[in-house]
PDB file of C-alpha atoms in Angstrom:
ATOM      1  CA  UNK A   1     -44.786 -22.477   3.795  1.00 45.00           C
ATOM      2  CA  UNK A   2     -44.468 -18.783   4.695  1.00 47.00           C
ATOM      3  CA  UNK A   3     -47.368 -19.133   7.565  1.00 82.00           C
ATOM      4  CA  UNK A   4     -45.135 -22.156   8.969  1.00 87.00           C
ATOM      5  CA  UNK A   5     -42.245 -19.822   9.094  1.00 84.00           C
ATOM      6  CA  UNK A   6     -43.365 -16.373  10.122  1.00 85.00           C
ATOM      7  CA  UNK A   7     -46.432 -17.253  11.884  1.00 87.00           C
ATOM      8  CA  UNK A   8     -46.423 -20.869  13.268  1.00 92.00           C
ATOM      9  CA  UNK A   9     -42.824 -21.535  14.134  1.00 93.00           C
ATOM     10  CA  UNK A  10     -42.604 -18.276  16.546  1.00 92.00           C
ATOM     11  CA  UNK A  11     -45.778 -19.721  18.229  1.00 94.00           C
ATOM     12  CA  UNK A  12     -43.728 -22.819  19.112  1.00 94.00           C
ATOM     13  CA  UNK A  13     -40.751 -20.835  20.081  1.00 93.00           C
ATOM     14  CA  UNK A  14     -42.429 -18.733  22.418  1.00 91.00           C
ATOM     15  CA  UNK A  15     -44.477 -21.702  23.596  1.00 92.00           C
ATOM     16  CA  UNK A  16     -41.019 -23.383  24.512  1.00 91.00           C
ATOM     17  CA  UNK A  17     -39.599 -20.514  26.311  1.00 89.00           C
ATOM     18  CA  UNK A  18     -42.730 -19.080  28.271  1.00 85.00           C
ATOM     19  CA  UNK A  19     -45.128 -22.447  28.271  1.00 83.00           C
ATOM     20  CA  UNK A  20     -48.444 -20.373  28.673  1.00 87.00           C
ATOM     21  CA  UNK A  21     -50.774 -19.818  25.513  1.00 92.00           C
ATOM     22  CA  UNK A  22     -51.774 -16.961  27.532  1.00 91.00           C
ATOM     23  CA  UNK A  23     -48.507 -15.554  27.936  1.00 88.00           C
ATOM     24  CA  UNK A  24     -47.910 -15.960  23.672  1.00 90.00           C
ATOM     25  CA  UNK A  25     -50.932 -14.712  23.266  1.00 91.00           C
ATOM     26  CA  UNK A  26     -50.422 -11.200  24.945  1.00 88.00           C
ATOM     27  CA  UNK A  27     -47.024 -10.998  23.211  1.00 86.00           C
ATOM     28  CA  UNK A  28     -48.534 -11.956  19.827  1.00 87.00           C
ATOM     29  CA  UNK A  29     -51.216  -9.748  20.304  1.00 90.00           C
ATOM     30  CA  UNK A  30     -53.407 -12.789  19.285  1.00 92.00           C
ATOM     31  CA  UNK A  31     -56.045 -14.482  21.799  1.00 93.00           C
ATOM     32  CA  UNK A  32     -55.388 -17.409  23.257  1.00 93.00           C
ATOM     33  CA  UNK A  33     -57.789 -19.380  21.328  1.00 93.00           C
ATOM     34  CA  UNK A  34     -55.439 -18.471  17.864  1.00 93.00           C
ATOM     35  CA  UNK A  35     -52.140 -19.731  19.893  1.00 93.00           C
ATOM     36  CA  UNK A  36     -54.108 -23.287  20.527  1.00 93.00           C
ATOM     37  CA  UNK A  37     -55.197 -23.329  17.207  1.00 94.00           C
ATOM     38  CA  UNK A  38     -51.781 -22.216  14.900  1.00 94.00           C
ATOM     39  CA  UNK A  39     -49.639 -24.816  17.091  1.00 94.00           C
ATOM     40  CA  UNK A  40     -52.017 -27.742  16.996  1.00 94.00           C
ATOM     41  CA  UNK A  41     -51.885 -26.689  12.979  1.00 94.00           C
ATOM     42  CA  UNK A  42     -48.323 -26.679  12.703  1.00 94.00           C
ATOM     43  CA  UNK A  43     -47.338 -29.940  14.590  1.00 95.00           C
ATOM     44  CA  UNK A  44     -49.721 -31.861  12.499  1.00 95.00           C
ATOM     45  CA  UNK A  45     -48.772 -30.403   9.071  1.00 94.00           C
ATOM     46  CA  UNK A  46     -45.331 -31.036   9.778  1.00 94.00           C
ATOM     47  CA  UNK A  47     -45.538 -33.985  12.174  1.00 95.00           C
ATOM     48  CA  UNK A  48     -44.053 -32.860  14.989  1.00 96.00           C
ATOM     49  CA  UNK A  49     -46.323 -34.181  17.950  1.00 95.00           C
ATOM     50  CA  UNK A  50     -45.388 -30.589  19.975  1.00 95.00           C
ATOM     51  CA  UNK A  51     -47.739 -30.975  22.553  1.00 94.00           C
ATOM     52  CA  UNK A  52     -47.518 -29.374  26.323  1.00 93.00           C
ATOM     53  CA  UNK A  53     -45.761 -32.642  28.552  1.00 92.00           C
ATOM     54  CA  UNK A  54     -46.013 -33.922  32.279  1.00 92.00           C
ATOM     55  CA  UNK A  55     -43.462 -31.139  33.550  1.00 88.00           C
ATOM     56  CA  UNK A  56     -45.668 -28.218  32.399  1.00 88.00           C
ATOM     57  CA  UNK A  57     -42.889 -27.469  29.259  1.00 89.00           C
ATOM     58  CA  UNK A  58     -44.019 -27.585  25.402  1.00 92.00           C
ATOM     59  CA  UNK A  59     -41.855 -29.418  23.001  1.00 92.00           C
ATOM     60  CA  UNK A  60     -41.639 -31.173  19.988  1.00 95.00           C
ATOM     61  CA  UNK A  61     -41.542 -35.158  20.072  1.00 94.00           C
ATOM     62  CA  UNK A  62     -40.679 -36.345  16.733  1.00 94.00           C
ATOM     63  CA  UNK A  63     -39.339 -34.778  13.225  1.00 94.00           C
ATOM     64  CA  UNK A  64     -36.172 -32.874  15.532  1.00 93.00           C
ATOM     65  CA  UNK A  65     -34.554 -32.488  11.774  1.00 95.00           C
ATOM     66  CA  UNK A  66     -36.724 -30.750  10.073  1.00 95.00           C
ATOM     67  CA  UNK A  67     -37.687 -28.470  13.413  1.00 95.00           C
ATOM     68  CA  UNK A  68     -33.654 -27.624  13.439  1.00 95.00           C
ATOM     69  CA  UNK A  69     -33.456 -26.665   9.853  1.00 95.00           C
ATOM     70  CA  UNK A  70     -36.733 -24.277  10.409  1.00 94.00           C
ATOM     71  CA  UNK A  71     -35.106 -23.173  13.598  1.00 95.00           C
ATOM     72  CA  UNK A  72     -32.024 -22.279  11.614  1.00 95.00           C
ATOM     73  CA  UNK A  73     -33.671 -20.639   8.561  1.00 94.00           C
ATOM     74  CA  UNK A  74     -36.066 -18.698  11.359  1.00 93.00           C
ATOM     75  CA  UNK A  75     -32.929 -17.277  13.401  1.00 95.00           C
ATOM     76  CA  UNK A  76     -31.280 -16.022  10.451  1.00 94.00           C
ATOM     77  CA  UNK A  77     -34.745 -14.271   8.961  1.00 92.00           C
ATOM     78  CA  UNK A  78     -34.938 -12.469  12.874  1.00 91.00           C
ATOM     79  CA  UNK A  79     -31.450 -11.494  13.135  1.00 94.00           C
ATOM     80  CA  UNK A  80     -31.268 -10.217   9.254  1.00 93.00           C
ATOM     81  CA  UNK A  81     -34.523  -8.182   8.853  1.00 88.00           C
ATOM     82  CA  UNK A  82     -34.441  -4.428   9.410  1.00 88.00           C
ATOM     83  CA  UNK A  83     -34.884  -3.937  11.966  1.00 91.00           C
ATOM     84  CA  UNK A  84     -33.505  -6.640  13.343  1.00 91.00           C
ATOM     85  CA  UNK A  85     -35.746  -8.564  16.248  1.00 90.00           C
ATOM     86  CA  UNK A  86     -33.130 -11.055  18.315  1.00 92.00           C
ATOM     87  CA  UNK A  87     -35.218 -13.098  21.057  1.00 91.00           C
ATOM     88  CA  UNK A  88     -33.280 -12.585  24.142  1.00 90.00           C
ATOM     89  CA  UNK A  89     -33.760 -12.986  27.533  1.00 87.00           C
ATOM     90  CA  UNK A  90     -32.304 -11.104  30.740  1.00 86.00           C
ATOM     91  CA  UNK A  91     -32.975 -13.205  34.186  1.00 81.00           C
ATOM     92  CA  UNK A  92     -32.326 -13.131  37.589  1.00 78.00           C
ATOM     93  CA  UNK A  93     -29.978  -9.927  38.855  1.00 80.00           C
ATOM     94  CA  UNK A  94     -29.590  -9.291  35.114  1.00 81.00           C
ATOM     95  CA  UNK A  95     -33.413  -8.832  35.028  1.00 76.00           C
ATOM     96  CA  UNK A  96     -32.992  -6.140  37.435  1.00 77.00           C
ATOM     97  CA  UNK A  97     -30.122  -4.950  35.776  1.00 79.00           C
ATOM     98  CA  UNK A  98     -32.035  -4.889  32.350  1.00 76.00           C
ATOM     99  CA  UNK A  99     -35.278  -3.204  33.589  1.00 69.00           C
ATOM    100  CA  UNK A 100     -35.015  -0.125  31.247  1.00 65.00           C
ATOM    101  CA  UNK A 101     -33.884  -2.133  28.470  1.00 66.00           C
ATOM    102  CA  UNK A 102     -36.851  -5.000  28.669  1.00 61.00           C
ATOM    103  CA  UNK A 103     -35.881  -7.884  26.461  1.00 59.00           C
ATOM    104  CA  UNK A 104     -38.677  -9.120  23.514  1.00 55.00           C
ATOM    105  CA  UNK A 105     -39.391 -12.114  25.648  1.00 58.00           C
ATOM    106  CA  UNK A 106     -39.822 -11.298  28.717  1.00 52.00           C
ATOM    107  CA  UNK A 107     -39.850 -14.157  30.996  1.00 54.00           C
ATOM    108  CA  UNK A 108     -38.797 -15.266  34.848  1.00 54.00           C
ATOM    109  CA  UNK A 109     -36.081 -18.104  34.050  1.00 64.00           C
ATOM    110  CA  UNK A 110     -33.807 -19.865  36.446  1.00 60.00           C
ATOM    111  CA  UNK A 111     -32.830 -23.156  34.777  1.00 73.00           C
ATOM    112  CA  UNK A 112     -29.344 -22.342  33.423  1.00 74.00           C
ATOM    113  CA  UNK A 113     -29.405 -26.301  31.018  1.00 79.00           C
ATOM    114  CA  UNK A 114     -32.820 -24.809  30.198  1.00 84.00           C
ATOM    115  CA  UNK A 115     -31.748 -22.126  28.943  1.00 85.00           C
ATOM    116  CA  UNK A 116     -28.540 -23.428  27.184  1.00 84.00           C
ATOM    117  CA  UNK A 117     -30.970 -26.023  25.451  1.00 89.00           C
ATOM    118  CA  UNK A 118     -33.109 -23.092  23.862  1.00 91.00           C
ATOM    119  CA  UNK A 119     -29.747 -21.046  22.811  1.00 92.00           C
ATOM    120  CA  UNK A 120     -28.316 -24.530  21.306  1.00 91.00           C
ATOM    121  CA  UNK A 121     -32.126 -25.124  19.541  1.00 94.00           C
ATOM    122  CA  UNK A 122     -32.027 -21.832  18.063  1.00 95.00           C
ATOM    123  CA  UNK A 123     -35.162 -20.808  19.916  1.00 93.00           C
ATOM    124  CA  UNK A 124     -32.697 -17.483  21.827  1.00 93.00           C
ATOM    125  CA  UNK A 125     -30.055 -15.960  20.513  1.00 94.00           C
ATOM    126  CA  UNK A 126     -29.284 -14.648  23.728  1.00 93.00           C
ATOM    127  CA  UNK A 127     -29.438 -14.704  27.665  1.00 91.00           C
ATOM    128  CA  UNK A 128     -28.050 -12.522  30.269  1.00 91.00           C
ATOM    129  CA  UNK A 129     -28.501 -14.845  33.114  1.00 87.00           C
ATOM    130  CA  UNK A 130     -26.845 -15.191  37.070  1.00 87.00           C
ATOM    131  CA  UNK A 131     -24.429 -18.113  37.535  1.00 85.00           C
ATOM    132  CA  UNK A 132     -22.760 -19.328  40.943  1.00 82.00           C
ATOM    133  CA  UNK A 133     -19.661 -19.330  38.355  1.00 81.00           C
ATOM    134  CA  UNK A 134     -18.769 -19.094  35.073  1.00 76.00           C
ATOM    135  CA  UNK A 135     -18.466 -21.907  32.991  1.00 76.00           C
ATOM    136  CA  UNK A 136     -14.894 -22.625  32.109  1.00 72.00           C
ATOM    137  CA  UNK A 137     -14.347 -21.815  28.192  1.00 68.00           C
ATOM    138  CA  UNK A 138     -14.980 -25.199  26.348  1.00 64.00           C
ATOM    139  CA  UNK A 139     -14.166 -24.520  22.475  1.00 60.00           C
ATOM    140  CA  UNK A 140     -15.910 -28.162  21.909  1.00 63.00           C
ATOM    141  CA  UNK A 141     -19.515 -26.216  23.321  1.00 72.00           C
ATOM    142  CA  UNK A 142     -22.173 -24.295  21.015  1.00 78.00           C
ATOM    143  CA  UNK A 143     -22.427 -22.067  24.172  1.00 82.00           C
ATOM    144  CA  UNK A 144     -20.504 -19.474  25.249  1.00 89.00           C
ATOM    145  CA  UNK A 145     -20.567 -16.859  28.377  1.00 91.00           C
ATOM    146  CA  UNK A 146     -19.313 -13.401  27.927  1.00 93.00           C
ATOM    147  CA  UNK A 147     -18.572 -12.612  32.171  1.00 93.00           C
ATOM    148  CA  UNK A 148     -19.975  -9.030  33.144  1.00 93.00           C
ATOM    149  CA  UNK A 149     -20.296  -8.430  36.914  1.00 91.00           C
ATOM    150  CA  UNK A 150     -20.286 -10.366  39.931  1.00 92.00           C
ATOM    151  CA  UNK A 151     -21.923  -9.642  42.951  1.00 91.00           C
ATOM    152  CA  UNK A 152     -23.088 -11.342  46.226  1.00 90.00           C
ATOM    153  CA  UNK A 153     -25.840 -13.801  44.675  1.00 87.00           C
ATOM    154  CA  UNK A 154     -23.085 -14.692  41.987  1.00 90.00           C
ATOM    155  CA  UNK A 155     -22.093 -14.001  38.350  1.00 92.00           C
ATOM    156  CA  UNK A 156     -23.556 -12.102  35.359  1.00 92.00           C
ATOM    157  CA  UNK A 157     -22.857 -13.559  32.447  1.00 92.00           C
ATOM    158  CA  UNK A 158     -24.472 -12.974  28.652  1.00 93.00           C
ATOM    159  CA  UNK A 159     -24.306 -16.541  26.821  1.00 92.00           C
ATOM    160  CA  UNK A 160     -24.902 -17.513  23.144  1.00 94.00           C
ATOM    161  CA  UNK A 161     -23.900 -19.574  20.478  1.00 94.00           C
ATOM    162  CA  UNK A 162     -20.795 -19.490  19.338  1.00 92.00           C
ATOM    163  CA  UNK A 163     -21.387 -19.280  15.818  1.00 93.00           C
ATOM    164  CA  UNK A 164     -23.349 -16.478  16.317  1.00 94.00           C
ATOM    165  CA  UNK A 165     -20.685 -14.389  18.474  1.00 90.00           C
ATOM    166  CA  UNK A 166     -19.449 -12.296  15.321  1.00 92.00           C
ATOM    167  CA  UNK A 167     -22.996 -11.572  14.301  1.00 95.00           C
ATOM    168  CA  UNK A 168     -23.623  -8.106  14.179  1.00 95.00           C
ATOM    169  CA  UNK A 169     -27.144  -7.734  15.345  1.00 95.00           C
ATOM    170  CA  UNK A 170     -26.029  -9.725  18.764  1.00 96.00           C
ATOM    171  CA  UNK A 171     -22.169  -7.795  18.463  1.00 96.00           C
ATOM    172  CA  UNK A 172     -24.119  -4.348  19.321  1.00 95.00           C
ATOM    173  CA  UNK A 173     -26.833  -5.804  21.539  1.00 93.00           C
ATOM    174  CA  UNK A 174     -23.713  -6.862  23.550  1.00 95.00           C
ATOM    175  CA  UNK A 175     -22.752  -3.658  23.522  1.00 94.00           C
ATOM    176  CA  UNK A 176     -26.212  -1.911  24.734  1.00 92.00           C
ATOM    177  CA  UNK A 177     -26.138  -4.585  27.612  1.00 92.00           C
ATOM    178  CA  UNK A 178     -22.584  -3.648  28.799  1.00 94.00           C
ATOM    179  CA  UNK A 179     -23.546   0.040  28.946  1.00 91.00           C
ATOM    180  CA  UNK A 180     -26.305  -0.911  30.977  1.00 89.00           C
ATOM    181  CA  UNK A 181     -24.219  -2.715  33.182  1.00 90.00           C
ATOM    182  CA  UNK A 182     -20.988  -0.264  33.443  1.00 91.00           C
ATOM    183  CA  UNK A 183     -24.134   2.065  34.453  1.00 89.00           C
ATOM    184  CA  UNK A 184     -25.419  -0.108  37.103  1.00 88.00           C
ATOM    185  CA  UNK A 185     -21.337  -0.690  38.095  1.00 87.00           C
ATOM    186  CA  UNK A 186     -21.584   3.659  38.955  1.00 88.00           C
ATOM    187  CA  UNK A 187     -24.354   3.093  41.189  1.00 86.00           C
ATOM    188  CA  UNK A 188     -23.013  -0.019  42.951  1.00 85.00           C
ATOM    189  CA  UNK A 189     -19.244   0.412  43.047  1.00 82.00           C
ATOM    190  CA  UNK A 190     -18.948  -3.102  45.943  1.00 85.00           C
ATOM    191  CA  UNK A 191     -19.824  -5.080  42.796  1.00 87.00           C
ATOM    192  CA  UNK A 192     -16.751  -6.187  40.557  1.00 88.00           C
ATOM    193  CA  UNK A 193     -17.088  -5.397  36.834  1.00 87.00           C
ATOM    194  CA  UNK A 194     -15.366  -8.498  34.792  1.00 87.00           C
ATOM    195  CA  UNK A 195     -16.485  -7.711  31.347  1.00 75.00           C
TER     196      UNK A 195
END
């Protein structure tokens, strides 16, 4: 089961948030054939019928269950190791924002539900993404945003889970990604800070 876990699972995670084997492949370090190959593996060992669909985005059609408990079990195996490896994303103005501090997935993203599906399937742990607006706080919601900046094309926000708000790993990532933008705040002082 370890292959499913360290090896496979990733595959399908990074196949659901950048839907190019070629893209996986170069952040694998794998070739493209291998990424084809391990997923294909995977969804038929564990029944999952993950398969690329009509709107150009992998996912998995059947066996949800047993993906979320592997999802689960995976997120707490990235966020405990040492180091630590939390799959985050930065997009939009926060992409610019981020440039020194490049994310582990690195990945052009401007579907806000997209992106709030992935953090509520476990597949990020975190996005630094523009908004017109933050959300308004919902405590019923497995997704929060943490407001930084706003500036004329909207709202910087950082959003996760939030059962995974207290977690350490993501606590001092938070952190990093403030400093980076109380840095960018001394460079553009029209911009109002709201973290």
């Amino acid at each position: 089961m370890a292959d499913i876990l360290f090896d496979g699972l990733p595959v399908l995670d990074l196949l659901e948030i950048t839907p190019s084997t070629s893209t996986v492949a170069q952040i694998t370090q794998r070739d493209q054939s291998s990424i084809s190959r391990i997923y294909r593996q995977v969804s038929r060992r564990l029944g999952l019928e993950f398969r690329k669909h009509t709107d150009g985005r992998y996912r998995a059609g059947s066996n949800q269950a047993l993906l979320e408990g592997l999802r689960l079990s995976s997120q707490w195996l990235r966020l405990q190791n040492d180091p630590a490896e939390p799959r985050w994303l930065a997009c939009g103005h926060a992409g610019q924002v981020m440039a020194t501090h490049q994310p582990t997935v690195v990945q052009c993203c401007g579907d806000p539900q997209r992106l709030e599906s992935l953090i509520r399937e476990r597949v990020l742990d975190l996005v630094v993404l523009t908004k017109a607006e933050p959300s308004p706080a919902n405590s019923a919601t497995a997704w929060i945003e943490l407001p930084l900046l706003r500036h004329p094309g909207g709202v910087d926000v950082i959003a996760l889970r939030t059962d995974l708000q207290e977690q350490p790993v993501l606590q001092e990532l938070i952190t990093t990604i403030r400093r980076h933008y109380r840095q960018h705040l001394q460079q553009h002082q029209n911009l109002e800070w709201l973290g």
